[in-house]
Each structure stands twice: as C-alpha cells, then as structure tokens.
Short mmCIF file of N, CA and C in Angstrom, two decimals:
data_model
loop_
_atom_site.label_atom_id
_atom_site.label_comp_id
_atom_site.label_asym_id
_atom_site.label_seq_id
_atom_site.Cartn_x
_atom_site.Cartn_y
_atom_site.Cartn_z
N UNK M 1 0.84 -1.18 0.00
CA UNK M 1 0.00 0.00 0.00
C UNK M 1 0.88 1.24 0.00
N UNK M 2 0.34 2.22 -1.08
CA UNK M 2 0.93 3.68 -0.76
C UNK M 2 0.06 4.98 -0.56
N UNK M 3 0.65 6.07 0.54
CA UNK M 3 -0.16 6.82 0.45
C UNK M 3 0.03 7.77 -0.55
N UNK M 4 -0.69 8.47 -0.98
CA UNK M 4 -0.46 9.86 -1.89
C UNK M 4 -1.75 11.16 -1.30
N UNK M 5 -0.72 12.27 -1.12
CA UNK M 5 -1.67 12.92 -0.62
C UNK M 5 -1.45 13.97 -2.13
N UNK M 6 -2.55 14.42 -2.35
CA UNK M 6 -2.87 15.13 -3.53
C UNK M 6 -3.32 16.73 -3.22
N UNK M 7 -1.87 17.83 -3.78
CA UNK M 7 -2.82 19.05 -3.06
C UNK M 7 -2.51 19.79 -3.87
N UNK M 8 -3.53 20.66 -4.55
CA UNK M 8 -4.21 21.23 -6.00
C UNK M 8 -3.26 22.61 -5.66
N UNK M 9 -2.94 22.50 -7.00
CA UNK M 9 -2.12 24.51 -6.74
C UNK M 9 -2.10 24.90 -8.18
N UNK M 10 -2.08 26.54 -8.27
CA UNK M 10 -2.19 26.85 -9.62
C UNK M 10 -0.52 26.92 -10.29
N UNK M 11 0.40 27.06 -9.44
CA UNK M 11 1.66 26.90 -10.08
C UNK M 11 2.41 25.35 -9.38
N UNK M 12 2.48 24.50 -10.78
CA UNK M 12 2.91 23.17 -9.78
C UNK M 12 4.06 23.25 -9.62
N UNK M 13 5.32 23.89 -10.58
CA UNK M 13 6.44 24.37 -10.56
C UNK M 13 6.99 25.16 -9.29
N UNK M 14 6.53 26.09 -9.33
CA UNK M 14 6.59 26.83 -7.93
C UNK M 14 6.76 25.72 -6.36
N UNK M 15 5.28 25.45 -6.36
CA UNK M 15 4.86 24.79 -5.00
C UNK M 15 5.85 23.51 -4.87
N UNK M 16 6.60 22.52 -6.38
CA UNK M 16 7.30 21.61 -6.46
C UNK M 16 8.55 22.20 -5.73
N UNK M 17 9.25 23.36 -6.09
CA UNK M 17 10.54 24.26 -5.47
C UNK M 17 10.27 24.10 -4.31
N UNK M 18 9.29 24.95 -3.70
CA UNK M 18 8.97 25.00 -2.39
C UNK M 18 8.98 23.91 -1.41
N UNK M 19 8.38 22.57 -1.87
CA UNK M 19 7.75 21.86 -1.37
C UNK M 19 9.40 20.83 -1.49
N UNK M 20 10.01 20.94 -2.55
CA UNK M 20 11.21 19.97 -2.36
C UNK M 20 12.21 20.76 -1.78
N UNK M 21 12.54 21.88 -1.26
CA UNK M 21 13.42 22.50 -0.43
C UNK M 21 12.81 22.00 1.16
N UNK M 22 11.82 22.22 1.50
CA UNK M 22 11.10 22.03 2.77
C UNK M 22 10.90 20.73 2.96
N UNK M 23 10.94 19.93 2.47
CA UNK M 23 10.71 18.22 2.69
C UNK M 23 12.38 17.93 2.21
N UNK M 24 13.43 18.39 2.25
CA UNK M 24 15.00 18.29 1.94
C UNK M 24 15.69 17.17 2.67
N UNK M 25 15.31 17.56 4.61
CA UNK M 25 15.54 17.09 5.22
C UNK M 25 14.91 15.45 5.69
N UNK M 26 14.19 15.38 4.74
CA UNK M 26 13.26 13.96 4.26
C UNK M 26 13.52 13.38 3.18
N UNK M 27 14.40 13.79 2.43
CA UNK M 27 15.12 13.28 1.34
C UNK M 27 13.94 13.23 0.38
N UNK M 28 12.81 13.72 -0.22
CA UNK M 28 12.25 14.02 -1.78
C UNK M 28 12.84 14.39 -2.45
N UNK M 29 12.64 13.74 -3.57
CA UNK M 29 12.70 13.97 -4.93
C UNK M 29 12.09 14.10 -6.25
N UNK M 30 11.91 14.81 -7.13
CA UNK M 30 10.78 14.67 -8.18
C UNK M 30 10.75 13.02 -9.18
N UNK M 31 9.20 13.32 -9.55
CA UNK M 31 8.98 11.44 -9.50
C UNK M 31 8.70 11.88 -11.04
N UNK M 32 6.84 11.27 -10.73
CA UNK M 32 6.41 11.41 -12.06
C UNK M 32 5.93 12.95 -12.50
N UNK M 33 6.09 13.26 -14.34
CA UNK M 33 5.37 14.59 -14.51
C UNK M 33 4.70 14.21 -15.65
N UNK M 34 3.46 14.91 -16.51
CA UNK M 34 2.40 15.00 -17.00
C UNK M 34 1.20 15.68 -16.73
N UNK M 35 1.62 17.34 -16.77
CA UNK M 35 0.39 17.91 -16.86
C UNK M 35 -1.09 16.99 -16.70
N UNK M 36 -1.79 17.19 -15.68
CA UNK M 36 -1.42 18.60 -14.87
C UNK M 36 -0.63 17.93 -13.31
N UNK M 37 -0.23 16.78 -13.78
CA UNK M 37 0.63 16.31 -11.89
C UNK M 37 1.58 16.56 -12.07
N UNK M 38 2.42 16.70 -11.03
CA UNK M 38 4.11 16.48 -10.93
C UNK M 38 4.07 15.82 -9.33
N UNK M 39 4.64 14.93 -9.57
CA UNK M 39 4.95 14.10 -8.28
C UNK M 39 5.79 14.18 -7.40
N UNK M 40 5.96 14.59 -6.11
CA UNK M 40 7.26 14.72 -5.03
C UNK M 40 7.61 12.74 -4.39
N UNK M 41 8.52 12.39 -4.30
CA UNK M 41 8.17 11.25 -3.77
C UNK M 41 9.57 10.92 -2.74
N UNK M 42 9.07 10.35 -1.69
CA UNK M 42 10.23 10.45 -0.70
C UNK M 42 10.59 9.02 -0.32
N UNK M 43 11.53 8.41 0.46
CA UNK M 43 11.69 6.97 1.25
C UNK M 43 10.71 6.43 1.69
N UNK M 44 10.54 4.88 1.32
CA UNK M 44 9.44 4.59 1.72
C UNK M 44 9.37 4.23 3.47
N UNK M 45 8.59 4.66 3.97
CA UNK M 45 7.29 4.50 3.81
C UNK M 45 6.59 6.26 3.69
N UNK M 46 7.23 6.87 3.60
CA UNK M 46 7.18 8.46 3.07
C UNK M 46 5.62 8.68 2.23
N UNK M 47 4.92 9.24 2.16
CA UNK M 47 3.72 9.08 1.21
C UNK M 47 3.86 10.10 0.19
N UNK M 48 3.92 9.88 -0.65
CA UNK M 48 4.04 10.73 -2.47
C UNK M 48 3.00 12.20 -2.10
N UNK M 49 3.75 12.94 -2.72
CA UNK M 49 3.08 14.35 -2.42
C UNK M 49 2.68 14.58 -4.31
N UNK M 50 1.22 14.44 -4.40
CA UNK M 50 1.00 14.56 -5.76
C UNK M 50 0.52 16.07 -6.21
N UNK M 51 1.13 16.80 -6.73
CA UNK M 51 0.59 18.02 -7.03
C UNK M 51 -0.14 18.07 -8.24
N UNK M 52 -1.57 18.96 -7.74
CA UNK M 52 -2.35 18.67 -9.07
C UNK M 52 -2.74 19.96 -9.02
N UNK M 53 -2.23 20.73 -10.93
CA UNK M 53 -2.68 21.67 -11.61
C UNK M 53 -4.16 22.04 -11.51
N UNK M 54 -4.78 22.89 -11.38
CA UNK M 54 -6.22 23.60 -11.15
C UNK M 54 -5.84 24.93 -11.37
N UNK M 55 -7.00 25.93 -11.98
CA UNK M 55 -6.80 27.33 -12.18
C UNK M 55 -7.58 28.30 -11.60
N UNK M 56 -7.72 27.85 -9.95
CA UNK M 56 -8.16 28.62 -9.40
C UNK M 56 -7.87 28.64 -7.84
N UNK M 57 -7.29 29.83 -7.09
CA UNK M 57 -6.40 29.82 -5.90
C UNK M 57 -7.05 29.43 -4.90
N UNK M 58 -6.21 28.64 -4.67
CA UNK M 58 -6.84 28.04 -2.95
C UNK M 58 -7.92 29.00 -1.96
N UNK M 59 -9.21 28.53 -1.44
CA UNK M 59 -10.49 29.35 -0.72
C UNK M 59 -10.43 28.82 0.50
N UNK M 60 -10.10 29.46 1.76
CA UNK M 60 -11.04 28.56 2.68
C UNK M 60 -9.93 28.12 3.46
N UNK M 61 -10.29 27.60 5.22
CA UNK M 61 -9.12 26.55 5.56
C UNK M 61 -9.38 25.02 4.90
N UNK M 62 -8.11 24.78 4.66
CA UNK M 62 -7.99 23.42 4.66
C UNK M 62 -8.88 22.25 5.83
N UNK M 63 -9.13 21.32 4.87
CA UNK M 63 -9.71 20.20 5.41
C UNK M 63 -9.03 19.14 6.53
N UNK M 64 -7.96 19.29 5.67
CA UNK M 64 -7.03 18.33 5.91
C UNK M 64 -5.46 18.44 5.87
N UNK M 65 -4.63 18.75 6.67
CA UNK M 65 -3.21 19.09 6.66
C UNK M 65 -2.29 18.25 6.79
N UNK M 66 -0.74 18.61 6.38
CA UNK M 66 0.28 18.03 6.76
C UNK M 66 0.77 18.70 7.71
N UNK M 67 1.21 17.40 8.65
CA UNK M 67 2.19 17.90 10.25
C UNK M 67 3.25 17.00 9.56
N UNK M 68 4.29 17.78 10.13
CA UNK M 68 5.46 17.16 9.55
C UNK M 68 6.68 17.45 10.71
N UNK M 69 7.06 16.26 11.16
CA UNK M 69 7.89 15.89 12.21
C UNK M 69 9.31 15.63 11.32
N UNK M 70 10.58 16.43 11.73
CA UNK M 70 11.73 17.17 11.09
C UNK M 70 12.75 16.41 12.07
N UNK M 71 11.90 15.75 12.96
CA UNK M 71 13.08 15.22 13.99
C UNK M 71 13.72 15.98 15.21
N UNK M 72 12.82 17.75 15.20
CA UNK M 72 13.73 18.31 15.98
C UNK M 72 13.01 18.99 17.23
N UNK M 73 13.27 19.50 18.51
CA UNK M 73 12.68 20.08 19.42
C UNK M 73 12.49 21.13 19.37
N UNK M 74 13.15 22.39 17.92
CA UNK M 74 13.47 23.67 17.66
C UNK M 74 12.62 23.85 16.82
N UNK M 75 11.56 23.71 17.19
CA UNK M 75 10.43 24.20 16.05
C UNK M 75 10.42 25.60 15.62
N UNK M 76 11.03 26.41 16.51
CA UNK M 76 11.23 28.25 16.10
C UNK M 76 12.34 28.13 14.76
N UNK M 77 13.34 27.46 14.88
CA UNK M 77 14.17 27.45 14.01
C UNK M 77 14.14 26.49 12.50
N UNK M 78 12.82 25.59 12.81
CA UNK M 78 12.55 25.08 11.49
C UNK M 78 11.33 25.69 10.94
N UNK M 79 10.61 26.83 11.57
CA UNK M 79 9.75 27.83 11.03
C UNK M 79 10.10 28.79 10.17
N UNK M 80 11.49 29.21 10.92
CA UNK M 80 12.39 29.88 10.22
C UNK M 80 13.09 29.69 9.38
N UNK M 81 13.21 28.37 8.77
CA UNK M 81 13.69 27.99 7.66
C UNK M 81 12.80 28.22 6.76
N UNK M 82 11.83 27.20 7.10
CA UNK M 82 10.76 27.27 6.17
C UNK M 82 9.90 28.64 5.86
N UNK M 83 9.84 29.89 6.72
CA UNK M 83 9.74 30.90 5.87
C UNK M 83 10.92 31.59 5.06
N UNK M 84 12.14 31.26 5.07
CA UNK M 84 13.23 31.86 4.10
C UNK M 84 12.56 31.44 2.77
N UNK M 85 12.14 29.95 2.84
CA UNK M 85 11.82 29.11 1.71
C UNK M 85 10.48 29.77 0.81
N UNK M 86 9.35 30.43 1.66
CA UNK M 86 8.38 30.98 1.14
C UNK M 86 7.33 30.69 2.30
N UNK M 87 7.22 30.30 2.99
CA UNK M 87 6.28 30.07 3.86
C UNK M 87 5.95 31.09 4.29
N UNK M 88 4.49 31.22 4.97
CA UNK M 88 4.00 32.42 6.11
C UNK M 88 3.75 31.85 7.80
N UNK M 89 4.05 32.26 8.49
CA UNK M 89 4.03 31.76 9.82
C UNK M 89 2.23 32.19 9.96
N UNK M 90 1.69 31.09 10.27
CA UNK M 90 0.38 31.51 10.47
C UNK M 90 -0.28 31.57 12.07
N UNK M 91 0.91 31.10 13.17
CA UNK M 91 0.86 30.89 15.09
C UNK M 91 1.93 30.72 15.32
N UNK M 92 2.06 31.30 16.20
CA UNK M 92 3.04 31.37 17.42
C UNK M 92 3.04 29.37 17.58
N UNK M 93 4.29 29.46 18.68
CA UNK M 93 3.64 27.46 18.82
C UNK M 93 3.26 27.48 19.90
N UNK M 94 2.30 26.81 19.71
CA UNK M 94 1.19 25.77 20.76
C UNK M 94 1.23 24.96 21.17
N UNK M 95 0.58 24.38 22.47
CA UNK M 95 1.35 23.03 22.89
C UNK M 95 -0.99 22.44 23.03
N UNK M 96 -0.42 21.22 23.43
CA UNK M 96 -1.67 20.33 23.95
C UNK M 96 -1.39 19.11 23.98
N UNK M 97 -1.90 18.76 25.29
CA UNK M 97 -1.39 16.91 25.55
C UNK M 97 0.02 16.47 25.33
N UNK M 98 0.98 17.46 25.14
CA UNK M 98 2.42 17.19 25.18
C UNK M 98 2.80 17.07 23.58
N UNK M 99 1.60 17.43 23.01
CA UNK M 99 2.46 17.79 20.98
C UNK M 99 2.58 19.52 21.07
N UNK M 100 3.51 19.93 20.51
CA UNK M 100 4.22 21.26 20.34
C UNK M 100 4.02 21.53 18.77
N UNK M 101 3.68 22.54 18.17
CA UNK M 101 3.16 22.66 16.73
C UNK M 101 3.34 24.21 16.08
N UNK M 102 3.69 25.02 15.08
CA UNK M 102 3.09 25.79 14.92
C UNK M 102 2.50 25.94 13.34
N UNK M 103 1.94 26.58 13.13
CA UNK M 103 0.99 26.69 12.08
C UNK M 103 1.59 27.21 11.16
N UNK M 104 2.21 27.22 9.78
CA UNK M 104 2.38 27.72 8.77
C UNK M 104 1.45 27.34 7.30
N UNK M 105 1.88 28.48 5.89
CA UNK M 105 0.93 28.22 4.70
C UNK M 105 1.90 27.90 4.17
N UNK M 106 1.84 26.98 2.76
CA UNK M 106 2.68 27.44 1.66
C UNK M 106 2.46 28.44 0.71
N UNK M 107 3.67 28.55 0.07
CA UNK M 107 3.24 30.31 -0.60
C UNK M 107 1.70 29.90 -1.36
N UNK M 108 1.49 28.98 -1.93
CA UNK M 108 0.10 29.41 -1.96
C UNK M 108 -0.98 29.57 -1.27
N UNK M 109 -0.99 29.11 -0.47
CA UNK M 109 -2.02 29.49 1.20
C UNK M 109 -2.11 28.05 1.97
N UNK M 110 -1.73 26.64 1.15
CA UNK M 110 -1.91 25.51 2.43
C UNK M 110 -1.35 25.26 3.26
N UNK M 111 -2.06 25.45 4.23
CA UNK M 111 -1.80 25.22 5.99
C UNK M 111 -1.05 23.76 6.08
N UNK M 112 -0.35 23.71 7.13
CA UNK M 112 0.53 22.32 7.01
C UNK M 112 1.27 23.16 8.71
N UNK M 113 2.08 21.99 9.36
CA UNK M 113 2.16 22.26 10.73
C UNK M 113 3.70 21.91 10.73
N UNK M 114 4.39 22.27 11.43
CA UNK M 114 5.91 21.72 11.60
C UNK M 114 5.56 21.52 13.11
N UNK M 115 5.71 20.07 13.87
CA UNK M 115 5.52 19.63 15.15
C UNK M 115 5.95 18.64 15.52
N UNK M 116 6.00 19.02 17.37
CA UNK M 116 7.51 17.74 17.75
C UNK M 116 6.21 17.06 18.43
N UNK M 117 6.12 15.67 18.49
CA UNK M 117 5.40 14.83 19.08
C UNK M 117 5.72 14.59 20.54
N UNK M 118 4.87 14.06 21.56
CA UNK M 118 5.46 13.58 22.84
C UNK M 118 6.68 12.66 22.82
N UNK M 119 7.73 12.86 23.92
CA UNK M 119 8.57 11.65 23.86
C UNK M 119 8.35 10.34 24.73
#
C-alpha cells in the first residue's frame, strides 16, 4: 500500500521548489510529470506528495493538513527555515497533551504544521 496525498495549486512548478526544499531534510525527490501532476516522492514508507494543476487559488481553511515531524525540538528554528523558503508563519507554537506545533501556509495558502510529538 501507498499513500499519496494530492494538493491542487495553480503553479505546480513553484509549490514543487517549495515543497522539495522544505521536505529536503526527508530526502524528496521529483517522480512522475504530465500535466497537470508532478509528483514529489520520498523513502518509503514516506507518502508521495502529488501536485495537481487547477486554475483557481486556494479558498477557505484546509480540510485536511500536513504535520510534519523534522526530527527536531526547535520548532522556532525550522519555522524559520521554512519561511526563508516561502512560507508564512500563520501561530506562534502551541502546545496540547504534550504535541508542540506551529501553524504555517505554503506560498500558496496551504496550511501544514511543523511539530515535535510527545517523547
């Protein structure tokens, strides 16, 4: 079984840059391409980040996000990466039940979380 999470953007080029600088430290790489996908795909058991072409800009919060665990306790300093990269800091970090998180977009507006899990 594989997962693929599929998330619609009007520049797939762009969000592919973005999205393979910020997943770096996860080792992606570009997979498959054919208008309108381009595929990110990482170690398995990693789940394929499928980007799919649409011509009209993201509305609304997201349904459904990526949290993405970097391995590190410095979540200020991998926020800060990831806005050099293009990101917007969208919270301060938050804690609950012992997960630590904060909220960022990608430059096109999807929400996605950089967060350290309980140990």
């Amino acid at each position: 079984m594989q997962i693929v999470v599929t998330l619609d953007c009007v520049d797939t080029e762009a969000q592919a840059n973005f999205w393979l600088a910020a997943l770096a430290p996860l080792d992606y790489r570009r997979g498959f391409h054919g208008p309108p996908y381009l595929s990110l795909v990482g170690r398995a058991p990693a789940p394929t980040l499928l980007l799919h072409q649409v011509p009209e800009p993201k509305q609304g919060k997201n349904r459904m996000h990526l949290d993405l665990d970097f391995g590190t306790a410095d979540l200020i300093s991998e926020a800060h990466r990831l806005e050099r990269l293009g990101a917007e800091r969208l919270s301060e970090e938050m804690s609950e039940h012992g997960f630590r998180w904060i909220v960022l977009a990608d430059p096109e507006g999807n929400e996605f979380c950089v967060f350290d899990p309980p140990s």
